[in-house]
Coordinates of C-alpha atoms in Angstrom, one line a residue:
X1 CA -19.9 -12.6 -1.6
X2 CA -20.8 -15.5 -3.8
X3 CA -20.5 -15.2 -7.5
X4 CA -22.5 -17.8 -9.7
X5 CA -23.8 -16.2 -12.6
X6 CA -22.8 -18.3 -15.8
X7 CA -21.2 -17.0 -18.9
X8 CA -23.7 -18.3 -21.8
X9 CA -22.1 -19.4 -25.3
X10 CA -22.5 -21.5 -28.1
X11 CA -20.5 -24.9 -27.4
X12 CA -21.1 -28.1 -28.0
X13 CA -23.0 -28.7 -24.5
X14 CA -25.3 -26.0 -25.7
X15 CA -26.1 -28.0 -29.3
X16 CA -26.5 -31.3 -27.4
X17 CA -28.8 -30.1 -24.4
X18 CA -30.7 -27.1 -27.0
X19 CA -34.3 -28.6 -28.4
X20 CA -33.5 -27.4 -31.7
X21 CA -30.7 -30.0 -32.4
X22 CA -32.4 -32.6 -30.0
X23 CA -31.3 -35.1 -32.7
X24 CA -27.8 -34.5 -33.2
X25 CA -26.7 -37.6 -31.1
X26 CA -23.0 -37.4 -29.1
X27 CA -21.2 -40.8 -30.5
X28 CA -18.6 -40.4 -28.0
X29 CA -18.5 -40.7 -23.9
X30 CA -19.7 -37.5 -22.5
X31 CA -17.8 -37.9 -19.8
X32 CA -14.4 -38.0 -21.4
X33 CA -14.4 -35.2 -24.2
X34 CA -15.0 -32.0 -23.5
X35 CA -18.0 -29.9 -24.7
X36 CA -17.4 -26.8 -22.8
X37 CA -15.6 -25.6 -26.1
X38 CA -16.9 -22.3 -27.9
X39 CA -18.1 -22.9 -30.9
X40 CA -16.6 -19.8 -33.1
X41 CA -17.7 -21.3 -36.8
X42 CA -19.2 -24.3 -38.4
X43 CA -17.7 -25.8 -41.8
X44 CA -18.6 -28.3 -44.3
X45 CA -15.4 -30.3 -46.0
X46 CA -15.6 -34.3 -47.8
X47 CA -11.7 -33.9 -48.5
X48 CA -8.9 -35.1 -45.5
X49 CA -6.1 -32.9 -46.0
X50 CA -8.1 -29.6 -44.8
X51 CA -6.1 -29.2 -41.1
X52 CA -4.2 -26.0 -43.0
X53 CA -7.6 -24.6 -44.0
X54 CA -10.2 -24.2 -41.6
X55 CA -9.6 -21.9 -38.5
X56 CA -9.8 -22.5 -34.4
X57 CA -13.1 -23.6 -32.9
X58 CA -14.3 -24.7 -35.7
X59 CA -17.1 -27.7 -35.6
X60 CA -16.5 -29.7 -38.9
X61 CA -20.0 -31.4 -41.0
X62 CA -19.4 -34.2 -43.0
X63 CA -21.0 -36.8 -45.2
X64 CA -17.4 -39.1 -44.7
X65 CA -17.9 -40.3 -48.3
X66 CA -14.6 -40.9 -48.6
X67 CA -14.5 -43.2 -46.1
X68 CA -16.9 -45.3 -46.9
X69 CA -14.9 -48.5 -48.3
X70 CA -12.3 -48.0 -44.5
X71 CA -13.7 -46.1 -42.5
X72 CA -10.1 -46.1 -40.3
X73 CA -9.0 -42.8 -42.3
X74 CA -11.2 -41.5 -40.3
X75 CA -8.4 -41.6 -37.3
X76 CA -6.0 -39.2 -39.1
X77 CA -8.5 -37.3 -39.3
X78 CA -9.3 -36.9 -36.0
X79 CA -5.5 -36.0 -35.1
X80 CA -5.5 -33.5 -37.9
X81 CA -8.5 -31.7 -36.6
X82 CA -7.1 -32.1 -33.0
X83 CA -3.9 -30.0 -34.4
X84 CA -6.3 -27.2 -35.9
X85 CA -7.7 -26.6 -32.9
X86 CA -11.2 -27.7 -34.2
X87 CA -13.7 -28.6 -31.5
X88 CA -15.8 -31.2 -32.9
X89 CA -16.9 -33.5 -36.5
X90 CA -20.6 -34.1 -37.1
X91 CA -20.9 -36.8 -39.3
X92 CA -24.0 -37.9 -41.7
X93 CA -24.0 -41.8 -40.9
X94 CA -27.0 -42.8 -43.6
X95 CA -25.6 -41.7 -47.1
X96 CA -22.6 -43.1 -47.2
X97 CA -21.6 -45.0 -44.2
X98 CA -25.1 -47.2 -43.4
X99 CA -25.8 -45.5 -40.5
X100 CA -23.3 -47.0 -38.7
X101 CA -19.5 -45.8 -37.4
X102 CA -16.7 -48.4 -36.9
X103 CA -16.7 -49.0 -32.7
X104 CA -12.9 -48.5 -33.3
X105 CA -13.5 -44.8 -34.6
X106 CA -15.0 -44.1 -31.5
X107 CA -12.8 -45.9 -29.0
X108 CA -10.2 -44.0 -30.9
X109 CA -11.7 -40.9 -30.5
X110 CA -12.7 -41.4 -26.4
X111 CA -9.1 -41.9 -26.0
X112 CA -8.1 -38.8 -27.6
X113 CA -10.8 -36.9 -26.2
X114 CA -12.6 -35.5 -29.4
X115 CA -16.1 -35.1 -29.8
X116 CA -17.4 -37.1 -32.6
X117 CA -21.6 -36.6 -33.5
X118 CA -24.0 -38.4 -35.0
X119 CA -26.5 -36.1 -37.8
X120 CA -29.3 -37.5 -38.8
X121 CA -30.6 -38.2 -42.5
X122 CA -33.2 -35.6 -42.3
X123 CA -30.4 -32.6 -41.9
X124 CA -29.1 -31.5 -45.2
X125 CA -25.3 -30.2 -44.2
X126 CA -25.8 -26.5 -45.7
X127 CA -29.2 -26.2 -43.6
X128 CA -27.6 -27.1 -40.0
X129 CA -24.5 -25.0 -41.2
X130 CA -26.9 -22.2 -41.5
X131 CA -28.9 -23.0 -38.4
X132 CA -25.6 -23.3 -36.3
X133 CA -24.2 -20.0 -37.8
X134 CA -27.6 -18.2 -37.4
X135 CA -26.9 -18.8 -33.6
X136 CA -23.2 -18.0 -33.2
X137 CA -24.3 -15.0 -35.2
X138 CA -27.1 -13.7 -32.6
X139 CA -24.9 -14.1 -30.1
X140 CA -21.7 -12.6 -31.0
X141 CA -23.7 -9.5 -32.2
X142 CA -25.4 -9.4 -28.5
X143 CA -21.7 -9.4 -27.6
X144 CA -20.7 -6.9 -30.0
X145 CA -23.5 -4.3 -29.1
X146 CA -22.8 -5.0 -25.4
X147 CA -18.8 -4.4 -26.1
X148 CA -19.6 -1.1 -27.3
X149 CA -22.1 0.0 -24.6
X150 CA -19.6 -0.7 -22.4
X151 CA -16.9 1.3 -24.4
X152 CA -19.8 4.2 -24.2
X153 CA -19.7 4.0 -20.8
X154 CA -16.4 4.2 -19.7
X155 CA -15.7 6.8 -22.2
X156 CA -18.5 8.9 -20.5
X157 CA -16.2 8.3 -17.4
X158 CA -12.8 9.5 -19.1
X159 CA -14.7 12.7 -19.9
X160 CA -15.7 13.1 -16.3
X161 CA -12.3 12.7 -15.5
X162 CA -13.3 9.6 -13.0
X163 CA -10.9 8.3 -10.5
X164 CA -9.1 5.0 -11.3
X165 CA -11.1 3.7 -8.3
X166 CA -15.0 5.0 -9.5
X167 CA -13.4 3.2 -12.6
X168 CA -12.8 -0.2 -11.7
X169 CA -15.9 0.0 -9.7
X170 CA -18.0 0.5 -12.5
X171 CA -16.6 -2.2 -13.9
X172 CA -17.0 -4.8 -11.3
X173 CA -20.3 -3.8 -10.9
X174 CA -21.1 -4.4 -15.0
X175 CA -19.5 -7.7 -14.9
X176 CA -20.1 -8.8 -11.5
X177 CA -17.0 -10.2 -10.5
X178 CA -14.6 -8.6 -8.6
X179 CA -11.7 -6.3 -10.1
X180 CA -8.2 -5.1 -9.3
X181 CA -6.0 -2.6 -11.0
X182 CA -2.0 -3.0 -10.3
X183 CA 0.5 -0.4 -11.6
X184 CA 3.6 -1.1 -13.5
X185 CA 5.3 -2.1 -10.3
X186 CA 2.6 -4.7 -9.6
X187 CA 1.1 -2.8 -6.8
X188 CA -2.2 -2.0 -6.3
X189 CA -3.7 0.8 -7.9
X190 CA -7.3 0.5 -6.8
X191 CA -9.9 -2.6 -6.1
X192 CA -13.5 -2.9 -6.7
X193 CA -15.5 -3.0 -3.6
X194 CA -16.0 -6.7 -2.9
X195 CA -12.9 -6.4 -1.1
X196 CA -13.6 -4.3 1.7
X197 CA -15.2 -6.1 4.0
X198 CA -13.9 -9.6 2.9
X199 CA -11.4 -11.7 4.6
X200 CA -9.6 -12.3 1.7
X201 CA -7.9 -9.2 0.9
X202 CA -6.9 -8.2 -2.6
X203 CA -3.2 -8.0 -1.7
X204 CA -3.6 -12.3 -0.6
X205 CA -4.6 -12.8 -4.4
X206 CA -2.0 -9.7 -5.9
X207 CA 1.4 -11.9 -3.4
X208 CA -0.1 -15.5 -5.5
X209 CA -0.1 -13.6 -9.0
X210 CA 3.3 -12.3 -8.7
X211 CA 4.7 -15.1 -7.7
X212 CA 2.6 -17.2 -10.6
X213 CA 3.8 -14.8 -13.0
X214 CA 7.1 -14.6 -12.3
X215 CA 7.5 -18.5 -11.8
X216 CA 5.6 -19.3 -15.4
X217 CA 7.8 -16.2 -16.9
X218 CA 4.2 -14.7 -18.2
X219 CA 3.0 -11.1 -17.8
X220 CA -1.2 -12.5 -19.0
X221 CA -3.5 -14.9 -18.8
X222 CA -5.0 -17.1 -16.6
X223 CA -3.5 -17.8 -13.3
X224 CA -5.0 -20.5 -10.5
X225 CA -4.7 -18.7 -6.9
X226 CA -6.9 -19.8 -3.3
X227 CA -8.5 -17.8 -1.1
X228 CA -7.7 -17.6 2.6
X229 CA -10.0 -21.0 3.4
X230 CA -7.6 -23.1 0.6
X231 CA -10.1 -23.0 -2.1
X232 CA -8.8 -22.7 -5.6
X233 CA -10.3 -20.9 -8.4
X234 CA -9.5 -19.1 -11.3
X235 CA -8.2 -15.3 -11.9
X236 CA -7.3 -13.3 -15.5
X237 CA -5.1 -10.9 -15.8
X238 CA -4.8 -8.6 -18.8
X239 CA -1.8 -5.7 -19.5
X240 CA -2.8 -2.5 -19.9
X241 CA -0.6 -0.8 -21.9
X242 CA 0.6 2.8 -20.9
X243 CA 4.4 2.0 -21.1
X244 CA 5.6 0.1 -23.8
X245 CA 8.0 -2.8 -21.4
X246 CA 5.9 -2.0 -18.3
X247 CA 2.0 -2.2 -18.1
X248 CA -0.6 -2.0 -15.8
X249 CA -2.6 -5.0 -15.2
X250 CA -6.5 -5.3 -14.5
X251 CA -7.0 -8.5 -12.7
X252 CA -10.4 -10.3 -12.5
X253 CA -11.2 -13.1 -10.7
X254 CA -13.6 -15.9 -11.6
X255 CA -13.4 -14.7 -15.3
X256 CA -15.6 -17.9 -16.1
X257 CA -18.7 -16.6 -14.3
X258 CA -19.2 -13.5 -15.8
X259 CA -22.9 -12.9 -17.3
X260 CA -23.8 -13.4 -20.6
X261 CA -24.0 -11.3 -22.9
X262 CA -20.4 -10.1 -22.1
X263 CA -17.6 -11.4 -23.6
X264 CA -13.9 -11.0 -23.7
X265 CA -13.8 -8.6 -26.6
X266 CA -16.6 -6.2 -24.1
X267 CA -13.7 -6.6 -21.4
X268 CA -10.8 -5.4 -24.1
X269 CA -13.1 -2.7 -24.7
X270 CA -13.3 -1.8 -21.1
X271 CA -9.4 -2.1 -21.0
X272 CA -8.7 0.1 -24.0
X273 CA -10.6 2.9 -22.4
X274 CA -9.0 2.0 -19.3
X275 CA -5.5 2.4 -20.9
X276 CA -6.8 5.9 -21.9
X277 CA -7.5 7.2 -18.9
X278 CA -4.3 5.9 -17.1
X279 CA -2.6 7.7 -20.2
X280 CA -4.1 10.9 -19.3
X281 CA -3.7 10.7 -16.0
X282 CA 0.3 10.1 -16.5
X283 CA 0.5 13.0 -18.9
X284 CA -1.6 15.6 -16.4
X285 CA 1.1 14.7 -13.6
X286 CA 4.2 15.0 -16.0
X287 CA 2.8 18.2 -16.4
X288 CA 3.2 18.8 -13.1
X289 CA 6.3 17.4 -13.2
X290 CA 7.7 19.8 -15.6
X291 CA 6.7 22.6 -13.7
X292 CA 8.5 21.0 -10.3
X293 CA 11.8 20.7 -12.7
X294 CA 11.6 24.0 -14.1
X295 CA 11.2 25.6 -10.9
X296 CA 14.7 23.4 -9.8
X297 CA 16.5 25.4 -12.9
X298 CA 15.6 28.3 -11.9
X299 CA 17.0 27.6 -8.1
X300 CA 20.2 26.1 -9.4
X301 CA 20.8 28.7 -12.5
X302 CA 20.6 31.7 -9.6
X303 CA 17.2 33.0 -10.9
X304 CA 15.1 32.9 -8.4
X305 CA 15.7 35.6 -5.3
X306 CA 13.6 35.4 -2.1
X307 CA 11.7 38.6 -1.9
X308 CA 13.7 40.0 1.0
X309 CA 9.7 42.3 2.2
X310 CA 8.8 39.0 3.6
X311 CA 9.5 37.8 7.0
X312 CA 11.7 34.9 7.5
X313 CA 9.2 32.6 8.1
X314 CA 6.9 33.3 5.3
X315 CA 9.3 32.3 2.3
X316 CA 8.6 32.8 -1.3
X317 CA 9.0 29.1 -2.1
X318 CA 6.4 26.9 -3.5
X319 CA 6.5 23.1 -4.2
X320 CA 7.7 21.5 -1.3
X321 CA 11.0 23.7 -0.5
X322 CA 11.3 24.9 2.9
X323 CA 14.0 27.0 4.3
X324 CA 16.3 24.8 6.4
X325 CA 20.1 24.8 7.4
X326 CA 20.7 21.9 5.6
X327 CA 20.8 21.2 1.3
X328 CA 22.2 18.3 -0.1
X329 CA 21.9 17.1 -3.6
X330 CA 21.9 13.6 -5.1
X331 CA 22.1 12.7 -8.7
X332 CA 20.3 9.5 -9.4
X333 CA 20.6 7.0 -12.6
X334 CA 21.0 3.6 -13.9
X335 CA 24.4 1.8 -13.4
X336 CA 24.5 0.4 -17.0
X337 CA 23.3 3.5 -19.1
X338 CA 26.2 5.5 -17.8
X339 CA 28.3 5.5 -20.8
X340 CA 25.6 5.4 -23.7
X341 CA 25.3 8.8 -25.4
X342 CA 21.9 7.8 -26.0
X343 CA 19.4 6.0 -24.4
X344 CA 17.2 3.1 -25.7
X345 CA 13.5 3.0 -25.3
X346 CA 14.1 0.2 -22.5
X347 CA 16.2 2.3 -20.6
X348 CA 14.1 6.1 -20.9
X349 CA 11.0 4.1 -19.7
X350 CA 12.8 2.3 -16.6
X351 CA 14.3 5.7 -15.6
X352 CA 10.7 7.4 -16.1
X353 CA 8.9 4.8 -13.7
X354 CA 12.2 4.9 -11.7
X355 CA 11.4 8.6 -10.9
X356 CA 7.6 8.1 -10.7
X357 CA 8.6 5.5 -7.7
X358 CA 10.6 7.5 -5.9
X359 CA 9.2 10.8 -5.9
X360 CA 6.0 8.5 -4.7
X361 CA 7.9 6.7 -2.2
X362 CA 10.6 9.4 -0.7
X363 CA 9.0 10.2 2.4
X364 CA 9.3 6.8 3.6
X365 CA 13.0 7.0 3.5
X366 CA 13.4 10.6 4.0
X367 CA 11.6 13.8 5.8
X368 CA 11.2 16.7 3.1
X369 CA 13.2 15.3 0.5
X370 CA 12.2 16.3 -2.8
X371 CA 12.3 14.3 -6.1
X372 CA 12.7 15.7 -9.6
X373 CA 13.6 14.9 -12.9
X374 CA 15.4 16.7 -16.0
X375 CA 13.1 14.9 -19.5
X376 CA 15.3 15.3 -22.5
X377 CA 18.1 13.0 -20.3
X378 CA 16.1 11.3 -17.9
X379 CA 18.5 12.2 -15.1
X380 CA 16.8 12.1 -11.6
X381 CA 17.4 14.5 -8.9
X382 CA 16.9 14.4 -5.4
X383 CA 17.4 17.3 -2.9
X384 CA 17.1 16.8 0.6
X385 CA 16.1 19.3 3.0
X386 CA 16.6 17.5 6.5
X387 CA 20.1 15.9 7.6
X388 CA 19.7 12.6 8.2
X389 CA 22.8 10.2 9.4
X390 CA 21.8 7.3 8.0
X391 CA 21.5 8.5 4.6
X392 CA 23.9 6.1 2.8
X393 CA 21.8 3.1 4.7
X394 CA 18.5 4.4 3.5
X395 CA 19.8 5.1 0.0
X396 CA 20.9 1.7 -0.1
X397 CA 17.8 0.3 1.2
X398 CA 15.9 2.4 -1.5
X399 CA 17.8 1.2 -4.4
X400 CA 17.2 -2.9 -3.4
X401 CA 13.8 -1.5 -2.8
X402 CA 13.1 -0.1 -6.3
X403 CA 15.4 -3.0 -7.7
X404 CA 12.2 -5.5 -6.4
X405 CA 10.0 -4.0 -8.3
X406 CA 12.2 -3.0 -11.7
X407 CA 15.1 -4.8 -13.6
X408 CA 17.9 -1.8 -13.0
X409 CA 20.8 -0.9 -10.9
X410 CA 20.4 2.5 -9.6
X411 CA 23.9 4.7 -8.5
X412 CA 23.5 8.0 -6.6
X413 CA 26.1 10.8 -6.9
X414 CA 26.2 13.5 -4.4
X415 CA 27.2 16.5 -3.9
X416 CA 28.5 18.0 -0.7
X417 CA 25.6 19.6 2.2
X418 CA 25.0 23.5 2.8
X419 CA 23.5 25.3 5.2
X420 CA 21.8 27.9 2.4
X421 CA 19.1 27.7 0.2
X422 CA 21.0 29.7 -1.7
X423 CA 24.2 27.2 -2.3
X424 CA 21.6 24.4 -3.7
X425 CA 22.8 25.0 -6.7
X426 CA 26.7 24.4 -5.3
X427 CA 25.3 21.2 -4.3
X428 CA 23.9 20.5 -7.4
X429 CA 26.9 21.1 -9.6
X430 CA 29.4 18.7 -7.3
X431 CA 26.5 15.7 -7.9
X432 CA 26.5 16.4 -11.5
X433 CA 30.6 16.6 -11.2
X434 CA 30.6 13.2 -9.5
X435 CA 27.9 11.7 -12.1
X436 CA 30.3 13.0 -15.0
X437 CA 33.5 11.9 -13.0
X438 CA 31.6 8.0 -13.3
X439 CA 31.1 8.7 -16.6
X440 CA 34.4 9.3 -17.6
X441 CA 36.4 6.8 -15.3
X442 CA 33.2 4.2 -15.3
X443 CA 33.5 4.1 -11.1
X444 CA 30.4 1.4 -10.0
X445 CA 29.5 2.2 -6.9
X446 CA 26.6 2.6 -5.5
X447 CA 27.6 5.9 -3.7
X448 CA 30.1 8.3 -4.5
X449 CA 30.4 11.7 -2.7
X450 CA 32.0 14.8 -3.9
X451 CA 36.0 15.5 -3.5
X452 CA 37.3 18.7 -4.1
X453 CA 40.5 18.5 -6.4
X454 CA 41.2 21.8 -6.9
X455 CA 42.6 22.9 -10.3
X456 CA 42.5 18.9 -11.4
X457 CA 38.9 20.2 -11.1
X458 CA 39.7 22.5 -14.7
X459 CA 40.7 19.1 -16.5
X460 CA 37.4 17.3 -15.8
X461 CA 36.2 18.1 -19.1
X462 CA 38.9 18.2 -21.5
X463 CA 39.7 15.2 -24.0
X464 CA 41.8 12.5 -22.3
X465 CA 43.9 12.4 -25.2
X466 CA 44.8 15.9 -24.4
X467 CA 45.3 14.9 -20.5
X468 CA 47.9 12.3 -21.4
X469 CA 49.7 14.6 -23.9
X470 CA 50.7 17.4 -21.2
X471 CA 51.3 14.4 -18.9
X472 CA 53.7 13.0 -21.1
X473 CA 55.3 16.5 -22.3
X474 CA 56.0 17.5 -18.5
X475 CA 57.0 14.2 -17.4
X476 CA 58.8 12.5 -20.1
X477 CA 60.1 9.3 -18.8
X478 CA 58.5 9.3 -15.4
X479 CA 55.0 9.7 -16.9
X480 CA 54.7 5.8 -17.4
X481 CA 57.6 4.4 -15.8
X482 CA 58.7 0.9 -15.6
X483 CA 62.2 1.2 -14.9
X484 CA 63.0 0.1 -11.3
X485 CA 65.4 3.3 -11.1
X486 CA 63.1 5.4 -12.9
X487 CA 60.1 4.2 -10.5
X488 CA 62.4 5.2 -7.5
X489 CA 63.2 8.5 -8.9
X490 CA 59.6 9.4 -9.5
X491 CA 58.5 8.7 -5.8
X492 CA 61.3 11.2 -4.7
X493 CA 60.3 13.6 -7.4
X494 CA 56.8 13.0 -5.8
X495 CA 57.8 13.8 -2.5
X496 CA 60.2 16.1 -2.6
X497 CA 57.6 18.6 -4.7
X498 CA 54.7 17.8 -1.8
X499 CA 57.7 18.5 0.9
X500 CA 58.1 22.2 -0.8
X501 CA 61.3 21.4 -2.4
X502 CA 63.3 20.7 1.0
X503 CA 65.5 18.2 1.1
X504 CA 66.2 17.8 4.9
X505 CA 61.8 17.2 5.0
X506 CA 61.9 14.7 2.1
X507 CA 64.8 12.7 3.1
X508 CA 62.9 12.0 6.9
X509 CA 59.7 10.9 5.1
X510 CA 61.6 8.6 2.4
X511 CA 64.2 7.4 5.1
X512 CA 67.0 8.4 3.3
X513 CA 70.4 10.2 3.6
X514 CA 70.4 13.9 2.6
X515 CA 72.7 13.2 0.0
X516 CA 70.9 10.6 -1.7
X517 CA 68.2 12.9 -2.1
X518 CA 70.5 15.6 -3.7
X519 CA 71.6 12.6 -6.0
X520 CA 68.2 11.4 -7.2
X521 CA 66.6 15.3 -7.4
X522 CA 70.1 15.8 -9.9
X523 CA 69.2 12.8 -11.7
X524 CA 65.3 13.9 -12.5
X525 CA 66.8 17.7 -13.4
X526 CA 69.3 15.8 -15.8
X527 CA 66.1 13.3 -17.3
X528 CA 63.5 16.4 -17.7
X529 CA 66.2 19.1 -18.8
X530 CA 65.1 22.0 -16.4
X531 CA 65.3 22.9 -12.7
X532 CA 62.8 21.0 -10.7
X533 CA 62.3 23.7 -8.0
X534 CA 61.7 26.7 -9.8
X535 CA 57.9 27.8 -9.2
X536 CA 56.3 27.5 -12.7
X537 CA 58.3 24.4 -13.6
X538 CA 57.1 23.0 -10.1
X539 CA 53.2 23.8 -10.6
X540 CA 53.5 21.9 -13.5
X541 CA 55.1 18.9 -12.5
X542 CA 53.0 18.3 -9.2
X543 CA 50.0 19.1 -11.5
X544 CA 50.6 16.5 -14.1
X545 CA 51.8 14.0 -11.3
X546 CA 48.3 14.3 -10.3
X547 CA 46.7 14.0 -13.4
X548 CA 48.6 11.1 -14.2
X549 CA 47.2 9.2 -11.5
X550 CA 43.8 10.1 -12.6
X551 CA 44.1 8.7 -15.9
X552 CA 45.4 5.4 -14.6

């Protein structure tokens, strides 16, 4: 597929090579300063200090008046226009400079690389102002009209509810160039046609723009990539903004050949109605979404009962849930957003796509696995359905997966696997009893698995001030000791409650005499002021020995 169609504008090659301005002479070297400019106004100024005051692309008239006794003012001139962004001066050489420019001005200007122009006598500035802006006008309304065809078009599309492929099709087709879409991932979405029977894939040009992007720290612009043959050209690439942080990207390749009469503003048009539909299309499946998650709720709050008339294999379950002899739960979030009661902007939209990835991706990791996610805290929850012995590994591998394509660290707490649909929501309560454990205690790992602790179990939720109080008011000195002695006396405390108060058990696992157990038990009566074996005074102590630990 060749693409040579020409993108026609008003630049400086156009006024030299157009009949109309046949006698507007280039003073400079053609071959050293560049014409290929867009010409986006045209101003008239006699005065040097106008750099501040006339906008980009503009091509400057002049009679030089002021110049006329030394003409090398001229040179700062030329620098200051060069620093505005201006793309040319025309200058009237008869009234006030003879009809001649100083060689120097020129030589000056070659090594610069501006464009300097001769007008003749027989132009009055206002009329070839008018004449210049007469064309840039024509065209830029041809543009215009085009721009908002265009937007016509695709928004006849987003009413027909088009695919994101019909889309991109159309509009490679209207600009004849070939078109990709990538997601927020930089993945590809969808391509235009030229691609499929090409030997240059659009993945060889998406690998080059990643690594172009990531290496000039830009998410826009234009990038230099080469087909498989070595050849180098130019591609574009404009966001498309669905998420704030993390837009899509069309992608267009040989931007410089597109057809006149569309221009860049016609493509921003395209891409605003793009962003549109890719909005819609995001908010029809978080509908979908929230239909998935409340259907979760209703599994894990005991709601929903399998209507026991049906046959065993003909559940009442919908959604992807299967009746299996294996449940496991795993909560899912992002390492650093642990501890923030809320979350910032950043963070709600990296958990969003974060979910969005994986609820794409699972089955690649895991058979039946489903993917779901609570909206007001972002929290992400997967169940799976299948045991599978590698399940550490491949949650490992998924999170250095993911971490590829977004800046987060993501940490799964699970909770322990049943063999009953119906104990789901067991499952689901120890992975949401790990994820608060972290919370609390700030544990890092990547994995953590549920541990029954018994009564500790009651404490998970109380105020750690309130912890370390009852800790302190049953342990006195041996909740923090430091003491050598008292450290000592703690460990036999320690073991002496776990041996069930015998002394004969407690002196073979401390390998001590008998005796000095009696001793050290007297001296821990004597520092807590009660009898260390009576049963309530006994719960207690082994209780806040434990909790103790916990806090630490």
């Amino acid at each position: 597929m060749e693409w040579n169609e020409e993108y026609i504008m008003i630049s400086l090659a156009n006024l030299l090579d157009s009949p109309r301005f046949s006698d507007i002479k280039l003073l400079t070297d053609r071959n050293q300063t560049p014409l290929d400019q867009e010409i986006k106004s045209v101003d008239i100024s006699d005065t040097p200090d106008i750099e501040h005051y006339i906008p980009e692309g503009v091509f400057l008239l002049t009679t030089a008046m002021i110049y006329k006794e030394d003409q090398s003012g001229l040179i700062p001139l030329i620098d200051s226009l060069i620093r505005a962004s201006a793309v040319g001066l025309g200058i009237k050489l008869g009234r006030f400079l003879n009809g001649h420019l100083d060689p120097k001005i020129i030589q000056y200007a070659n090594k610069v690389n501006f464009p300097i122009f001769a007008i003749p006598d027989g132009y009055s500035l206002g009329e070839l102002l008018h004449q210049l802006m007469s064309n840039i006008w024509s065209t830029k309304y041809e543009e215009v009209s085009f721009a908002l065809d265009i937007q016509s078009q695709f928004s006849n599309l987003l009413i027909q509810n088009a695919s994101n492929e019909v889309i991109i099709n159309e509009l490679a087709k209207t600009i004849k160039t070939p078109t990709i879409l990538l997601s927020p991932y930089r993945e590809i979405i969808s391509h235009s046609r030229h691609f499929n029977n090409s030997s240059n894939s659009a993945q060889l040009y998406v690998d080059q723009i990643i690594q172009l992007m990531d290496n000039e720290t830009k998410n826009k612009g234009s990038f230099i990539v080469e087909n498989a043959k070595g050849q180098q050209f130019q591609v574009s690439v404009t966001p498309i903004k669905v998420y704030n942080y993390f837009p899509h990207y069309l992608v267009i390749l040989k931007p410089e050949q597109i057809p006149y009469p569309i221009s860049s503003f016609a493509i921003d048009q395209a891409a605003t109605v793009l962003s549109f539909i890719l909005f819609k299309n995001e908010k029809v499946a978080e509908s979908r979404f929230t239909i998935e998650t409340d259907y979760f709720k209703e599994m894990v709050d005991n709601n929903y009962k399998v209507d026991s008339s049906l046959a065993p294999q003909e559940p009442n379950m919908k959604h992807g849930y299967i009746l299996s002899n294996f449940y496991q739960v795993a909560h899912v979030f992002e390492k650093t957003a642990i501890n923030q009661s809320k979350l910032t902007h950043l963070q709600e939209e990296l958990l969003q796509l974060t979910f969005k990835w994986i609820k794409k991706k699972i089955s690649h990791y895991f058979a039946n696995a489903l993917v779901i996610q609570f909206q007001n805290t972002k929290e992400i929850v997967v169940l799976f359905q299948q045991q599978d012995p590698h399940l550490s590994a491949k949650l490992g591998k998924m999170a250095a997966d993911i971490q590829d394509k977004l800046p987060l660290h993501l940490i799964f707490s699970l909770g322990n696997p049943y063999y009953n649909w119906e104990q789901i929501s067991q499952s689901y309560t120890e992975a949401k009893l790990v994820f608060d454990e972290r919370h609390q205690s700030e544990h890092g790992e990547l994995i953590m698995h549920y541990e029954d602790k018994g009564m500790l179990q009651l404490f998970n939720n109380l105020d750690k001030n309130d912890v370390t109080f009852f800790c302190q008011n049953i342990l006195k000195a041996f909740a923090f000791p430091e003491d050598p002695t008292l450290i000592d006396l703690r460990k036999t405390l320690t073991v002496y409650l776990d041996s069930q108060c015998e002394i004969a058990s407690t002196a073979s696992k401390l390998f001590v005499h008998r005796n000095t157990v009696k001793y050290r038990i007297q001296r821990c009566e004597e520092i807590l002021g009660h009898d260390v074996s009576s049963p309530e005074n006994s719960l207690n102590l082994r209780l806040a020995l434990n909790l103790i630990d916990e806090i630490k």
